[in-house]
Amino acid sequence: MTSFRLTVEKAVKTYGGVTALADGNLDVQAGTVTALLGANGSGKSTLSKILTGVVSPNSGSITLNGAPMRFASPQAARQAGISAVYQELSLIPDLTVAENIWLAHEPLKNGFVSRTLMRQRTQSLLDLFAGLYNRHLTPDALITDLTPDERQLVEILKALSFDPRLIILDEATASLDGQQVNRLFELVTQWKANGMAIVMVSHRMEEIFRIADKASVLRNGRTVGERVIAETSERELVELMIEGAGALHRERAPLVDPANPVRLEVRGLKTSVLHGVDLTVRDGELLGLGGLQGQGQSDLLMALFGAIRSTGQMIVSGEARHFRHPRQAMAADVALVPGDRGSEGLLLIRSIFENLILPSWGSYGTPIRVARAREKGAVIAEELKMVMSSLDAPVNSLSGGNAQKVVIGKWLLRAPKLLLLNDPTKGIDVGAKAEFYSLLRQLRDRGTAILFYSSDDDELLGLCNRVLVMHDGRVSTELFGDRLTHEQLVSASMGTPS
Amino acid sequence: MTALTNKDSRSTLKRIQSRLPPPLVALILAVLLFLIGGLLAPGFANVNQAVNIVRLAAFLGIIAAGQTLVIISGGEGIDLSVGALVTLGAILTYRITDGDEALILPALGVILLVGLLIGLLNGIGVALLRMPPLVITLGMAGVVTGLIYFVTRGQLIGDTPPAMGTLLSSALIGPIPGVVILWLLLGAGMWLLLERTQYGKQLFAVGINRTAARLSGVRVNLVVMLTYGLSGMLAAFGGFVLLGFTQTVFLNLGQPFLFPSIAAVVVGGTVLAGGKGSYWGTIAGALVLQVINSLLLALRVEEAFQLIILGVILLVLLTMYGRQRSVRQ
């Protein structure tokens, strides 16, 4: 195998007006494991997508073995020997393991797809993880019948089937168990010895220190440093990932009065993702929920709202409850602003008015007193300063920030006592964010209990006096008072309490 | 340059589309076709013919009412059991009353209940068993038709009470037949149901985005089941009304209404993907279809050409409304 070297310099990528990557740099060599590190939204995934040709940068240079390079598509990158294992799985559920692995590069015999060859080669790939999966994982098993860890293994083998010279492991260990991770790392060591280049995006510091040779750190879309693992410490890396300690100006939120009644108490809440969550929110408290994305925050909020099945104890307004449908949660004055406006929050082609009143039609009688409902809708639109042509305009004519106001407005109309927020400021502009922050403060001061998940650490630091950090489906750390700092937040997110 | 002009003309078309709601387009089309018919076939455009067209459209319109609800409910919603239930409604009324006017109301009660129950079975299949509407309602059509064959052995015994013909099919107020008045009442009822009840508002929400609807407290499964139940009930009611016109029953009485019932809904601008539409649209759609039908008959167009012309008109209309893809976004 000839030497392989891929360099990305000064890569910039913007989406609309948002800069995802301002100055991305990466140097990848044969026989080296490079870790790509950064907090939420630092540009890690954009940079790794540039490597695989999924995203095309606005400017910057990519050099492959000394020659300038531009990948027009994932296929082009694959031909250059680059393949990636993604965390969000790309397998087709109704195809078999073999069909998925060899999709679009099926082994041929006399110009026809040879299922025998396909099966044999799949088996030899599976043998790499021999003994670490159930017997039902065969080349002919359907993906839909596999467990999450087995799917992740197939995903890894699929990337491997391209015989890559650079393999990117994007959170590839997230759903694997300890033994499987060990085997993967053994394999990585072998690949390294064979001259393959490896890039790993991981949130687990412990793994980075076990397997990586060097780490490249991103912060706010910029590559801020590269360290040789043998010469650095976890602490140094975490400091690189966050801005200069204490430089952040923020308004200290007042501590909630411990005399306020407890609005929500949860003990041992479990779902397929949550492994026992305990928490308490009081009236007038804006409790933050932090941690890296996908650690169970969404599941927690959905479970509290009765939108997904859960087990465990839940006490709402002093009464033991177990919601099986959002309707029951609503009757107990709970509201949820979901994480994805378009797919979970809005009826895009219907009017603003109908979206606002959707949870409340029942309170306007039969036949519906439309005039009264409209008055209410107009009041809330005014209060939230919605910019719109009329209440009858379809919601998809609104900007992101105004659309989000509709999602929030429909719950404010019901005057909730407990408000659950799932990353509500994602994809809205700075002005709308500022308005949203002051709205949250107002609601809190009026005595609403708020549980607020945000993927933006600055938001949590600026708005909350207490933050629960989630890791692997659990509340791993509680931060408040002096311990509520950016540094603590980041290191707790990485699962390394300090 | 070409691209620019193209874009311009497209936005003009869009403006026309947004200014003229589909039900109005369909209504104007129906009137235009009627007047054109007067030019092509002298003697076509007269009051008698108009009354006749509206009367025939009323039967289709009533049968398509439930179809409208099902299509609005989205999730590939469609009810292919409508034809079989029309037949069942007519045959049951025929048999139960056996020509006795005193039994009309009890018979009506029975067929509404039977239609509701069969429709609810469809709804349970769709909502709880997650079966594709196309499959479950087609299967249900087969089961209902098979049961009719099995029970009656093809021997249709019974009679139609004379009052049904008088009240429904003949001129009742001036030249206007009872069925047209009934249709208008149903139209008002459907408007109330869709626009002024919690069920109606939630139905549109379910049709567009079931996740968002559920997260806003809508009991999605209940709404879906109820919708198929109502569709079954309204189809059986359509059979009852149709008996007043045909006065007699036969084994595939309702089947010819199935595809027109879907066409009327779609021509009226109700979006097949769900979440958008109205019963006024279906009324206009039924009128368009009936005018075309009557006109082609009056012109003595061969049946093969009737089908072709009908197909082309449907395609043209749907292209004009055709914004379904952007709706899905």
Coordinates of N, CA and C in Angstrom, one line a residue, chain A residues 302 305-308 324-327 330 336 338 341-350 353-354 358-363 365-370 396 410-411, chain B residues 72 192 194-221 271 274-277 326-329:
Chain A
M302 N -39.9 13.5 26.1 CA -41.1 12.8 25.4 C -41.8 11.9 26.4
F305 N -43.9 13.7 28.8 CA -45.1 14.3 28.2 C -46.1 13.1 27.8
G306 N -45.7 11.9 28.1 CA -46.6 10.8 27.7 C -46.5 10.4 26.3
A307 N -45.5 10.9 25.5 CA -45.5 10.6 24.1 C -44.8 9.3 23.8
I308 N -44.0 8.8 24.7 CA -43.4 7.5 24.5 C -43.5 6.7 25.8
R324 N -50.0 8.2 29.5 CA -49.9 7.3 28.4 C -50.1 8.0 27.0
H325 N -50.6 9.2 27.1 CA -50.9 9.9 25.9 C -50.7 11.4 26.2
P326 N -50.1 12.2 25.3 CA -49.9 13.6 25.5 C -51.1 14.3 26.1
R327 N -52.3 13.8 25.6 CA -53.6 14.4 26.1 C -53.7 14.4 27.6
M330 N -51.4 17.0 29.0 CA -52.0 18.3 28.8 C -53.0 18.7 29.8
L336 N -45.3 20.5 25.9 CA -44.0 20.2 25.3 C -43.7 20.9 24.0
P338 N -41.6 20.4 21.0 CA -40.7 19.4 20.6 C -39.5 19.8 19.8
R341 N -39.3 21.3 14.8 CA -40.5 22.1 14.5 C -41.3 21.5 13.3
G342 N -40.7 21.2 12.2 CA -41.4 20.8 11.0 C -42.1 19.5 11.2
S343 N -41.4 18.5 11.7 CA -42.0 17.2 11.7 C -42.8 16.9 13.0
E344 N -42.5 17.7 14.1 CA -43.2 17.3 15.3 C -44.1 18.4 15.8
G345 N -43.9 19.7 15.4 CA -44.6 20.8 16.0 C -45.6 21.4 15.2
L346 N -45.5 21.4 13.9 CA -46.4 22.2 13.1 C -47.2 21.5 12.0
L347 N -48.3 22.0 11.6 CA -49.0 21.6 10.4 C -48.7 22.6 9.3
L348 N -47.6 22.3 8.6 CA -47.0 23.3 7.7 C -48.0 24.0 6.8
I349 N -48.9 23.3 6.1 CA -49.7 23.9 5.1 C -51.0 24.5 5.7
R350 N -51.2 24.4 7.0 CA -52.4 25.0 7.6 C -52.0 26.4 8.1
F353 N -53.4 30.4 12.6 CA -54.5 30.4 13.5 C -54.8 28.9 13.9
E354 N -54.9 28.0 12.9 CA -55.3 26.6 13.2 C -54.1 26.0 14.0
L358 N -54.8 24.4 17.7 CA -54.9 22.9 17.6 C -55.0 22.2 19.0
P359 N -54.2 22.5 20.0 CA -54.3 21.8 21.3 C -55.6 22.2 22.0
S360 N -56.2 23.3 21.6 CA -57.3 23.8 22.5 C -58.7 23.9 21.8
W361 N -58.9 23.2 20.7 CA -60.2 23.3 20.0 C -61.3 22.9 21.0
G362 N -61.0 21.9 21.8 CA -62.0 21.4 22.7 C -62.6 22.4 23.7
S363 N -61.9 23.5 23.9 CA -62.4 24.5 24.9 C -63.2 25.6 24.2
G365 N -66.1 24.8 22.5 CA -67.5 24.3 22.3 C -67.8 23.7 20.9
T366 N -69.0 23.2 20.8 CA -69.5 22.7 19.5 C -70.8 23.3 19.2
P367 N -71.1 24.0 18.1 CA -70.0 24.3 17.1 C -69.0 25.2 17.7
I368 N -67.8 25.1 17.2 CA -66.7 25.9 17.6 C -67.0 27.4 17.5
R369 N -66.8 28.1 18.6 CA -66.9 29.6 18.5 C -65.6 30.2 17.9
V370 N -65.6 30.2 16.6 CA -64.3 30.6 15.9 C -63.9 32.0 16.2
N396 N -46.0 27.6 6.8 CA -44.7 27.5 6.0 C -44.3 28.8 5.3
K410 N -48.9 28.1 20.9 CA -50.0 27.2 21.0 C -50.1 26.6 22.5
W411 N -48.9 26.6 23.1 CA -48.9 26.1 24.5 C -49.1 27.2 25.5
Chain B
I72 N -59.2 13.1 3.3 CA -58.6 14.2 4.2 C -57.8 13.6 5.3
L192 N -70.3 21.9 8.7 CA -70.3 22.1 10.2 C -69.3 21.1 10.8
L194 N -66.7 19.6 9.4 CA -65.3 19.8 9.1 C -64.7 21.1 9.7
E195 N -65.6 22.1 9.7 CA -65.0 23.5 10.1 C -65.5 23.9 11.5
R196 N -66.4 23.3 12.1 CA -66.9 23.8 13.3 C -67.0 22.8 14.4
T197 N -66.3 21.7 14.3 CA -66.2 20.7 15.4 C -64.8 20.4 15.7
Q198 N -64.5 19.9 16.9 CA -63.2 19.5 17.3 C -62.7 18.4 16.4
Y199 N -63.7 17.4 16.1 CA -63.3 16.3 15.2 C -62.8 16.8 13.9
G200 N -63.5 17.7 13.2 CA -63.1 18.2 11.9 C -61.7 18.9 12.0
K201 N -61.5 19.7 12.9 CA -60.2 20.4 13.0 C -59.1 19.4 13.2
Q202 N -59.4 18.4 14.1 CA -58.3 17.4 14.3 C -58.1 16.5 13.1
L203 N -59.2 16.3 12.3 CA -59.1 15.5 11.1 C -58.0 16.1 10.2
F204 N -58.1 17.4 10.0 CA -57.2 18.0 9.1 C -55.7 17.9 9.7
A205 N -55.6 18.0 11.0 CA -54.3 17.9 11.6 C -53.7 16.5 11.4
V206 N -54.6 15.5 11.6 CA -54.2 14.1 11.4 C -53.7 13.9 10.0
G207 N -54.5 14.5 9.1 CA -54.2 14.3 7.6 C -52.8 14.9 7.2
I208 N -52.4 15.9 7.9 CA -51.1 16.5 7.5 C -49.9 15.9 8.3
N209 N -50.0 15.8 9.6 CA -48.9 15.4 10.3 C -49.3 14.7 11.6
R210 N -49.3 13.4 11.6 CA -49.8 12.6 12.7 C -49.0 12.8 14.0
T211 N -47.7 13.0 13.8 CA -46.8 13.2 15.0 C -47.1 14.5 15.6
A212 N -47.2 15.5 14.8 CA -47.5 16.8 15.4 C -48.9 16.8 16.0
A213 N -49.8 16.1 15.4 CA -51.2 16.1 15.9 C -51.2 15.4 17.3
R214 N -50.5 14.3 17.4 CA -50.5 13.5 18.6 C -49.8 14.3 19.7
L215 N -48.7 15.0 19.4 CA -48.0 15.8 20.3 C -48.8 17.1 20.7
S216 N -49.9 17.3 20.0 CA -50.8 18.4 20.4 C -52.0 17.9 21.1
G217 N -52.0 16.6 21.5 CA -53.1 16.0 22.2 C -54.2 15.4 21.5
V218 N -54.0 15.3 20.1 CA -55.1 14.6 19.3 C -54.9 13.1 19.5
R219 N -56.1 12.5 19.7 CA -56.1 11.0 19.8 C -56.2 10.5 18.3
V220 N -55.0 10.4 17.7 CA -55.0 10.1 16.3 C -55.7 8.9 15.9
N221 N -55.5 7.8 16.6 CA -56.2 6.5 16.2 C -57.7 6.6 16.3
V271 N -56.8 17.2 -1.4 CA -55.5 16.7 -1.8 C -55.4 15.2 -1.4
G274 N -53.8 14.2 1.8 CA -54.5 14.4 3.0 C -54.3 15.8 3.6
G275 N -55.1 16.1 4.5 CA -54.9 17.4 5.3 C -55.5 18.6 4.7
K276 N -56.0 18.6 3.5 CA -56.5 19.8 2.8 C -57.6 19.4 1.9
G277 N -58.8 20.1 2.0 CA -59.9 19.8 1.2 C -61.2 20.2 1.8
S326 N -45.4 19.7 -3.2 CA -44.9 20.7 -2.3 C -45.6 20.6 -1.0
V327 N -46.9 20.1 -1.0 CA -47.6 19.9 0.2 C -46.9 18.9 1.1
R328 N -46.4 17.8 0.5 CA -45.7 16.7 1.2 C -44.5 17.3 2.0
Q329 N -43.9 18.3 1.4 CA -42.6 18.8 2.0 C -42.8 19.1 3.4

